[in-house]
Each structure stands twice: as C-alpha cells, then as structure tokens.
GROMACS .gro file of C-alpha atoms in nm:
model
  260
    1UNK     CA    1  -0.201  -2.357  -0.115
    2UNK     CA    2  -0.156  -2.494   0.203
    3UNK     CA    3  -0.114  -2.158   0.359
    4UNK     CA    4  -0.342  -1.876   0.404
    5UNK     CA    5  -0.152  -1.590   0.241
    6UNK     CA    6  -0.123  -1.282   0.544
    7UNK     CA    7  -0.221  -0.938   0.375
    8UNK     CA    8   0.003  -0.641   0.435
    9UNK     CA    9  -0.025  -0.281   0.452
   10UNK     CA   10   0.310  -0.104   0.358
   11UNK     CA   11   0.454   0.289   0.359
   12UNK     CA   12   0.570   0.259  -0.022
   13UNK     CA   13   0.809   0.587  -0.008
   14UNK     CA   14   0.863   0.795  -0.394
   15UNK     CA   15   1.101   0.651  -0.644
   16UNK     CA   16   1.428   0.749  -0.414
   17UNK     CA   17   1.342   0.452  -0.137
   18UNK     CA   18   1.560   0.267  -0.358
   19UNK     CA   19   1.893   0.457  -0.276
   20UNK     CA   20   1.778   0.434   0.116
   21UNK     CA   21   1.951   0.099   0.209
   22UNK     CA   22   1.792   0.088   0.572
   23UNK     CA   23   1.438   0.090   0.441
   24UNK     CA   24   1.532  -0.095   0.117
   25UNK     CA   25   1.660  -0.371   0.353
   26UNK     CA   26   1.390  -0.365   0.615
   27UNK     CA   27   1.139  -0.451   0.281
   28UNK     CA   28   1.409  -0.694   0.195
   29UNK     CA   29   1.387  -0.859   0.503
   30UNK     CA   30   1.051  -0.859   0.548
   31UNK     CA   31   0.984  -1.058   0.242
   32UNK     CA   32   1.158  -1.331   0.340
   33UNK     CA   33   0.940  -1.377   0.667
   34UNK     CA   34   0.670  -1.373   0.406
   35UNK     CA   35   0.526  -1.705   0.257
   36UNK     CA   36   0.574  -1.724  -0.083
   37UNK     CA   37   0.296  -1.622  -0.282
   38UNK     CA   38   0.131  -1.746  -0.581
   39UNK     CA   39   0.044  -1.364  -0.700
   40UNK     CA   40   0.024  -1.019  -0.562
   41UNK     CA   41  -0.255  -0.781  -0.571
   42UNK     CA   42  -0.176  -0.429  -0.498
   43UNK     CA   43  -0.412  -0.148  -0.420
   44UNK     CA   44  -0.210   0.193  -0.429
   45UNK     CA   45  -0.289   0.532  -0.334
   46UNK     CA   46  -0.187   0.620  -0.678
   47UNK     CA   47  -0.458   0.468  -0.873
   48UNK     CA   48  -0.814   0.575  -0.783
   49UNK     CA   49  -1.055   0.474  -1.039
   50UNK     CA   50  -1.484   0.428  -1.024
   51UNK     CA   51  -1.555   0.169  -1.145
   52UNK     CA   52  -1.297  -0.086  -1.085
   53UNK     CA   53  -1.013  -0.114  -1.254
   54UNK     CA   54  -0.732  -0.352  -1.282
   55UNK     CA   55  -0.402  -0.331  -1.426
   56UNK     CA   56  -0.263  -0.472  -1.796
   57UNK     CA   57  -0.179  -0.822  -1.795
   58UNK     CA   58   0.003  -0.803  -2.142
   59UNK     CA   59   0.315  -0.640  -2.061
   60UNK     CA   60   0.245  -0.273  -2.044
   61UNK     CA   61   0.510  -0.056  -1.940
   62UNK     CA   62   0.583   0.077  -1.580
   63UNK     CA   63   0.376   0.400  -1.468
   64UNK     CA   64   0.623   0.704  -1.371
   65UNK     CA   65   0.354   0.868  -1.216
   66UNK     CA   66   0.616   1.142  -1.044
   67UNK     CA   67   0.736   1.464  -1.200
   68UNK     CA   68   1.102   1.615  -1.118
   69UNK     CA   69   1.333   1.347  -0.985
   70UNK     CA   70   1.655   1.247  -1.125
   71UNK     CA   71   1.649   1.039  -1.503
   72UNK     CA   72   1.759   0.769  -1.324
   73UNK     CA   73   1.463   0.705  -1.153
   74UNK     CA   74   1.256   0.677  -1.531
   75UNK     CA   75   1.505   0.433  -1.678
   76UNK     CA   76   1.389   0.154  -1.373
   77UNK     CA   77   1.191  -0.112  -1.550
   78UNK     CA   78   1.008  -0.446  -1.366
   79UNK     CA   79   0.824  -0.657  -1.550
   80UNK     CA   80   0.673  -0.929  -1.335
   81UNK     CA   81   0.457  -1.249  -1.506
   82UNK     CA   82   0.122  -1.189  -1.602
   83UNK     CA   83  -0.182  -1.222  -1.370
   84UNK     CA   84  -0.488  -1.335  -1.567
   85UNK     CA   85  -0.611  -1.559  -1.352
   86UNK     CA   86  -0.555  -1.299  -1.044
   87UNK     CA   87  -0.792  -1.067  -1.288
   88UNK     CA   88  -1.065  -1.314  -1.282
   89UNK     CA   89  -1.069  -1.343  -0.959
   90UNK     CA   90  -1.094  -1.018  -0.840
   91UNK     CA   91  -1.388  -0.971  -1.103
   92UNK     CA   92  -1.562  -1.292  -0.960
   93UNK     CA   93  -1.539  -1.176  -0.624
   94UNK     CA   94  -1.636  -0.796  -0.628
   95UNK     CA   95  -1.908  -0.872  -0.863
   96UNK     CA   96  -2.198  -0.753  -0.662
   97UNK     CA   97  -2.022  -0.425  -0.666
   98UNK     CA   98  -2.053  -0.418  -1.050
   99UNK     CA   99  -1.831  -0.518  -1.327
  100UNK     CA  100  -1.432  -0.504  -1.348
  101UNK     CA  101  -1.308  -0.308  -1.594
  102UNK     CA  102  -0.909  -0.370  -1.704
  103UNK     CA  103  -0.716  -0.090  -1.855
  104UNK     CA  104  -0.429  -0.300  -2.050
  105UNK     CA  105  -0.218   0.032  -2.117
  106UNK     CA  106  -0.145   0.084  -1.728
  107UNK     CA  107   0.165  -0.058  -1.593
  108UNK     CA  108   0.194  -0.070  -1.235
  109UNK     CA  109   0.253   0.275  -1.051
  110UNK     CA  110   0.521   0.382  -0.810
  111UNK     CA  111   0.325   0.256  -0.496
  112UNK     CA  112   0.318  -0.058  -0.652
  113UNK     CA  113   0.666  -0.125  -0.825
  114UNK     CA  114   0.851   0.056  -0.591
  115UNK     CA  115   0.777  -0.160  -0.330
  116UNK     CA  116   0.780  -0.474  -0.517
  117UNK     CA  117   1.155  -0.426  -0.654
  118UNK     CA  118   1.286  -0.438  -0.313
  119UNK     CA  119   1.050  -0.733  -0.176
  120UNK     CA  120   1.046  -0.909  -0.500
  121UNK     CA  121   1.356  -0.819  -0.705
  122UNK     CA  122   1.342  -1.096  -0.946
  123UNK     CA  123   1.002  -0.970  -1.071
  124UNK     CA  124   0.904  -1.399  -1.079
  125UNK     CA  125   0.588  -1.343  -0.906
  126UNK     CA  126   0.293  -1.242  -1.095
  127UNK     CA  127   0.129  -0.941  -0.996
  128UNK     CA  128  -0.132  -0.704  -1.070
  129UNK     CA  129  -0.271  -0.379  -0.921
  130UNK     CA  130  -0.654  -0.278  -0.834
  131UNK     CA  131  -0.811   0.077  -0.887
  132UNK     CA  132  -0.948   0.252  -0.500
  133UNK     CA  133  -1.321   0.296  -0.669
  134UNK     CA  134  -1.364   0.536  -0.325
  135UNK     CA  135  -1.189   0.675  -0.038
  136UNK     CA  136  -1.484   0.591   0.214
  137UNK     CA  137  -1.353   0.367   0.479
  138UNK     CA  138  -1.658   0.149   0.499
  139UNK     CA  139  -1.683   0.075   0.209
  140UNK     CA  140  -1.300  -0.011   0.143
  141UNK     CA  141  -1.330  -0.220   0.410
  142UNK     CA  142  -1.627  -0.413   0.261
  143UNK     CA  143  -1.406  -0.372  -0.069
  144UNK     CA  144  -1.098  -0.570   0.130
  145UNK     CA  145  -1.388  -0.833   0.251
  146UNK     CA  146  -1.471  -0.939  -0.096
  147UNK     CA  147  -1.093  -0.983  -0.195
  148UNK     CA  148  -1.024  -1.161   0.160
  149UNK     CA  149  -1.119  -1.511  -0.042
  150UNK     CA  150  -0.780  -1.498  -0.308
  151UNK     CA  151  -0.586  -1.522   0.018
  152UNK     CA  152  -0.641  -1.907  -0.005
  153UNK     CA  153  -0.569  -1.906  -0.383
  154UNK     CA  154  -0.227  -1.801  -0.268
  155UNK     CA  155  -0.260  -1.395  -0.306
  156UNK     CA  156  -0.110  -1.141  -0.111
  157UNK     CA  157  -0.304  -0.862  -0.121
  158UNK     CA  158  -0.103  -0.564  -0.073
  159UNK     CA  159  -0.218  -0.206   0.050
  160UNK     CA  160   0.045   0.035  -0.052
  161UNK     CA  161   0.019   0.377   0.117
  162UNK     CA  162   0.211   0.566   0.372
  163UNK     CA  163   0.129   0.605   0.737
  164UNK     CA  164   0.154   0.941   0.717
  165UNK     CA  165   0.184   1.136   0.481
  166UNK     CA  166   0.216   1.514   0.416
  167UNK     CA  167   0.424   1.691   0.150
  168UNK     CA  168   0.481   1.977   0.361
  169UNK     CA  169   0.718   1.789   0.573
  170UNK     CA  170   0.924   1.633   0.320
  171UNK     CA  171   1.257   1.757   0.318
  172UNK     CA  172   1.505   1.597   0.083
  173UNK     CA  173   1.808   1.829   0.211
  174UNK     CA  174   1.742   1.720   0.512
  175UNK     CA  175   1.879   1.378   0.667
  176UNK     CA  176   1.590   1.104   0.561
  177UNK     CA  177   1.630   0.994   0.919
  178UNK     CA  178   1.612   1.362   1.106
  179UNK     CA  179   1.334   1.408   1.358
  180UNK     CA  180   1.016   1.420   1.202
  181UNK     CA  181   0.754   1.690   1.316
  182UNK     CA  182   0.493   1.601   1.626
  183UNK     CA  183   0.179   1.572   1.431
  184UNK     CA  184   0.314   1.320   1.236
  185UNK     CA  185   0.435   1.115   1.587
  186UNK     CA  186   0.132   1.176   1.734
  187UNK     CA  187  -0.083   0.983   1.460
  188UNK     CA  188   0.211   0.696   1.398
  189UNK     CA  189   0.185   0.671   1.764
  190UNK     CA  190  -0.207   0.630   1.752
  191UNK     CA  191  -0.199   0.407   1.486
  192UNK     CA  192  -0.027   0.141   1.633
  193UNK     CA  193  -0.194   0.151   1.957
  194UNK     CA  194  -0.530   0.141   1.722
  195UNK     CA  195  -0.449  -0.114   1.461
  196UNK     CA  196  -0.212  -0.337   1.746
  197UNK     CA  197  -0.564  -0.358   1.978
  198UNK     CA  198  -0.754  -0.438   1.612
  199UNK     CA  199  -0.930  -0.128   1.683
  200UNK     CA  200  -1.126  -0.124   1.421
  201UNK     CA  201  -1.384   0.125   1.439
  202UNK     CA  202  -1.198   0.395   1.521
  203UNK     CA  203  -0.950   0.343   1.249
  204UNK     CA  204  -1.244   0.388   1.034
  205UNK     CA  205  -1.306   0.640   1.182
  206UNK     CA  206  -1.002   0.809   1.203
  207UNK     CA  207  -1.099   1.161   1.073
  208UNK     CA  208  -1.250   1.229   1.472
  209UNK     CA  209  -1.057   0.987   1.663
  210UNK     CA  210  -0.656   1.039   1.555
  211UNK     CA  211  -0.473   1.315   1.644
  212UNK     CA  212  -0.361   1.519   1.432
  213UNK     CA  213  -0.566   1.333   1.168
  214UNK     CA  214  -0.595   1.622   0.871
  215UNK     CA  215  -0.239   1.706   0.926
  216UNK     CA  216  -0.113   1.393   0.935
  217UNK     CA  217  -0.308   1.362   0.603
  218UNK     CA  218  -0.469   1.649   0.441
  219UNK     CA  219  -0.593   1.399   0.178
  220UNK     CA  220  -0.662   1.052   0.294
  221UNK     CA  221  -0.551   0.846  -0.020
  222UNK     CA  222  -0.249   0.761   0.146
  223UNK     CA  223  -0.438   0.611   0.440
  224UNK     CA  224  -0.701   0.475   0.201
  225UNK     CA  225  -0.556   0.114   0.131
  226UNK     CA  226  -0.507   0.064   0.483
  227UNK     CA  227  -0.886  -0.001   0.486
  228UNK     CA  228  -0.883  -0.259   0.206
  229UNK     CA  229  -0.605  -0.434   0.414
  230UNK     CA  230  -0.794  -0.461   0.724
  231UNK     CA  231  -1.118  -0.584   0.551
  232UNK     CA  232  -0.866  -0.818   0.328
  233UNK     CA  233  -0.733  -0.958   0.681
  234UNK     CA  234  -1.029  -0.970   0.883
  235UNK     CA  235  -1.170  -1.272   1.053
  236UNK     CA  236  -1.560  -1.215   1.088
  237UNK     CA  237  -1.488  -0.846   1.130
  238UNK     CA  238  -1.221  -0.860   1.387
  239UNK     CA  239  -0.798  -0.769   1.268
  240UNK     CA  240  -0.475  -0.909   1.431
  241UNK     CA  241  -0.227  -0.678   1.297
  242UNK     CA  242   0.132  -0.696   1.423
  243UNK     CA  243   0.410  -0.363   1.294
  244UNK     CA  244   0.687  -0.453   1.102
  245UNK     CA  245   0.858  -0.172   0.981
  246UNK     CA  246   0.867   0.114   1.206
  247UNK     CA  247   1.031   0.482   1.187
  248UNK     CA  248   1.030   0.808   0.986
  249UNK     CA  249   1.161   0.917   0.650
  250UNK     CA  250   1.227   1.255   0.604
  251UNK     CA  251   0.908   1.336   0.843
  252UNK     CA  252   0.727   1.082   0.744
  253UNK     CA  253   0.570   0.774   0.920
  254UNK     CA  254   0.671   0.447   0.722
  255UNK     CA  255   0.561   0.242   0.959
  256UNK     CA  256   0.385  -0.131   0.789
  257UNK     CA  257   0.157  -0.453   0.906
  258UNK     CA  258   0.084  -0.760   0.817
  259UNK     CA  259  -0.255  -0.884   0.876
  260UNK     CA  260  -0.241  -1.300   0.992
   0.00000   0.00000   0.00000
C-alpha cells in the first residue's frame, strides 16, 4: 500500500439504520472519501471478550445479537471474503498482551455488519472483527497502539460504537430526527471540542471531565472503541481527528471521525 489507511470511529445505530436513508447515505458517502482498503478490522461494543478474540474466517453466519425487531431485520445476510491474513496480524502484533484466541462460530455482530452493508455493500472487502478484552481506556488505547502497524498493510481499523448512547432516550414512535434530550448535547458537544483539539487525556478520562458523562452513557461499551481508535490513529501519542457524520437519531449522538 502506498497509502496509510485513516482509522475511523463510527455511531453504528441497531439493525433499523438501514431503513434511515439520511444516515444510510451519510455512511454511503463517507466511504467513498475513504481509500480503499485491503481489509477491515472492527472492534464493536457488542463483542467484549478476555482474552482476545477474533472473529471466524470460514464463513460463519451473521450474529443477530438484538431481540424484538421486525423478521426482516434476521433474514439480512453479508458475507464478506475471508481475513486470515488480517488474523495473523492482529495475533503478531498484540502478542505481548498474550495469545489470540479465534472463535470460528461468530459471525460478525450488528455493530459490525450493520455498518459495513451501507459503507461496503458489495461485501468484496475482507473483514474481520476483534473482541474489547477491557473497557479501561488506557489500556484500549495501548490496545489501538499495537494494531496502529496493519494501517500500512492496508487495514482500516474500525471502532464501532455510538457517541452517545442511552436506551432511555430511544424513542422509535418518535421522529428519528426529533430533538434529542440536553445531556446527550451536552457530551456530543464536548466530544468534538475534545477529540477536534486531540484532547487526549481528557477523553480518557472522560468519566470526570464530560458532562453529563454517566448519562450520556450509563455503561461505557459504547464509548469503549473510541479508545482503540485513537490509539489506532495516534502519531507518538498525539490524534488529528476531523467529524464526519454529525446529528442525533432518535436522542442519540451519531456523530463519527476519522483519524489521518
């Protein structure tokens, strides 16, 4: 590759992003102002797993890891190339951080395909998806670190979460685009002042210096692989991050980065 690959940190949305044509498009879109990448490794907030985990590469079938939505939504099916060579290379590199286990019955999850159909809807890229082996910002960063390397094998690693991201706001009779609630504007507001001035530390730190923070995410899994992304796409600890989707859905903050 002649290219470093950028790494990106994206609000993934549950199985119904699909029938939300703005968004849909914006991922669209955003794909295209993408290089083209050799493979994708995704870490989602669905998948936490000690020690670390990746994906099947022989074909397993997609992981409906959502309860209660239409049938429709369990009949989607993506089935991207294998990515044996992307599994190596994520054992090589994390080794100090013991060995890589692969679970070849897991198919990728919801904050993995979901995303990935609307970026990459002819399922030709290879791809593969990484277990969170913690939710401790320091060391997900240090995790993202150790994967920064497959960037120049061509890999876009991908952080799949959601910006913010609390249940109790989500409401599906509701307009997706009606105002969403203050705590969650607060923190999308903070977090693009914070990761736009490569703010670092107190992203890290978010639990004391966001507003709003345990509101905004009562559980931080959602905001988890946004650490991996900014150790992926640091250069000797500093982050250049630059929004580019922006806006709510129903509540929530979808706002996504890329990482140069």
């Amino acid at each position: 590759m002649s290219e470093r690959m950028p790494v990106i940190y994206l609000s993934h949305g549950a199985p119904p992003l699909a029938d939300d044509r703005t968004w849909a498009s914006e991922l669209s879109a955003w794909s295209t102002r993408l290089p083209t990448p050799r493979n994708v490794l995704i870490v989602s907030a669905h998948w936490e797993n000690s020690p670390i985990t990746v994906s099947s590469t022989t074909g397993a079938p997609l992981t409906y890891d959502f309860w209660g939505f239409d049938p429709k939504y369990y009949e989607v099916t993506y089935q991207p190339p294998a990515a044996d060579e992307l599994a190596a290379s994520v054992a090589r590199n994390v080794a100090d951080l013991g060995p890589v286990f692969q679970d070849q019955d897991r198919g990728l999850d919801h904050g993995a395909y979901v995303p990935m159909v609307e970026m990459y809807p002819d399922a030709e890229v290879p791809a593969l998806q990484v277990s969170l082996p913690t939710l401790d910002p320091r060391s997900l960063f240090d995790f993202g670190r150790k994967l920064s390397t497959l960037r120049d094998e061509g890999t876009l690693i991908v952080g799949s979460g959601f910006t913010t991201h609390n249940l109790r706001w989500f409401h599906p009779s509701e307009p997706a685009d009606a105002p969403a609630p203050t705590p969650s504007r607060e923190f999308d507001h903070w977090a693009a002042e914070r990761v736009g001035a490569g703010d670092v530390d107190a992203i890290l730190d978010w639990e004391s210096k966001a507003p709003a923070a345990r509101e905004a995410h009562p559980r931080s899994e959602h905001w988890a692989p946004l650490f991996v992304a900014l150790g992926a796409g640091s250069v000797d600890g500093a982050v250049s991050g630059s929004s580019e989707i922006d806006g709510f859905w129903y509540g929530l903050s979808k706002r996504s980065w890329s990482f140069a």
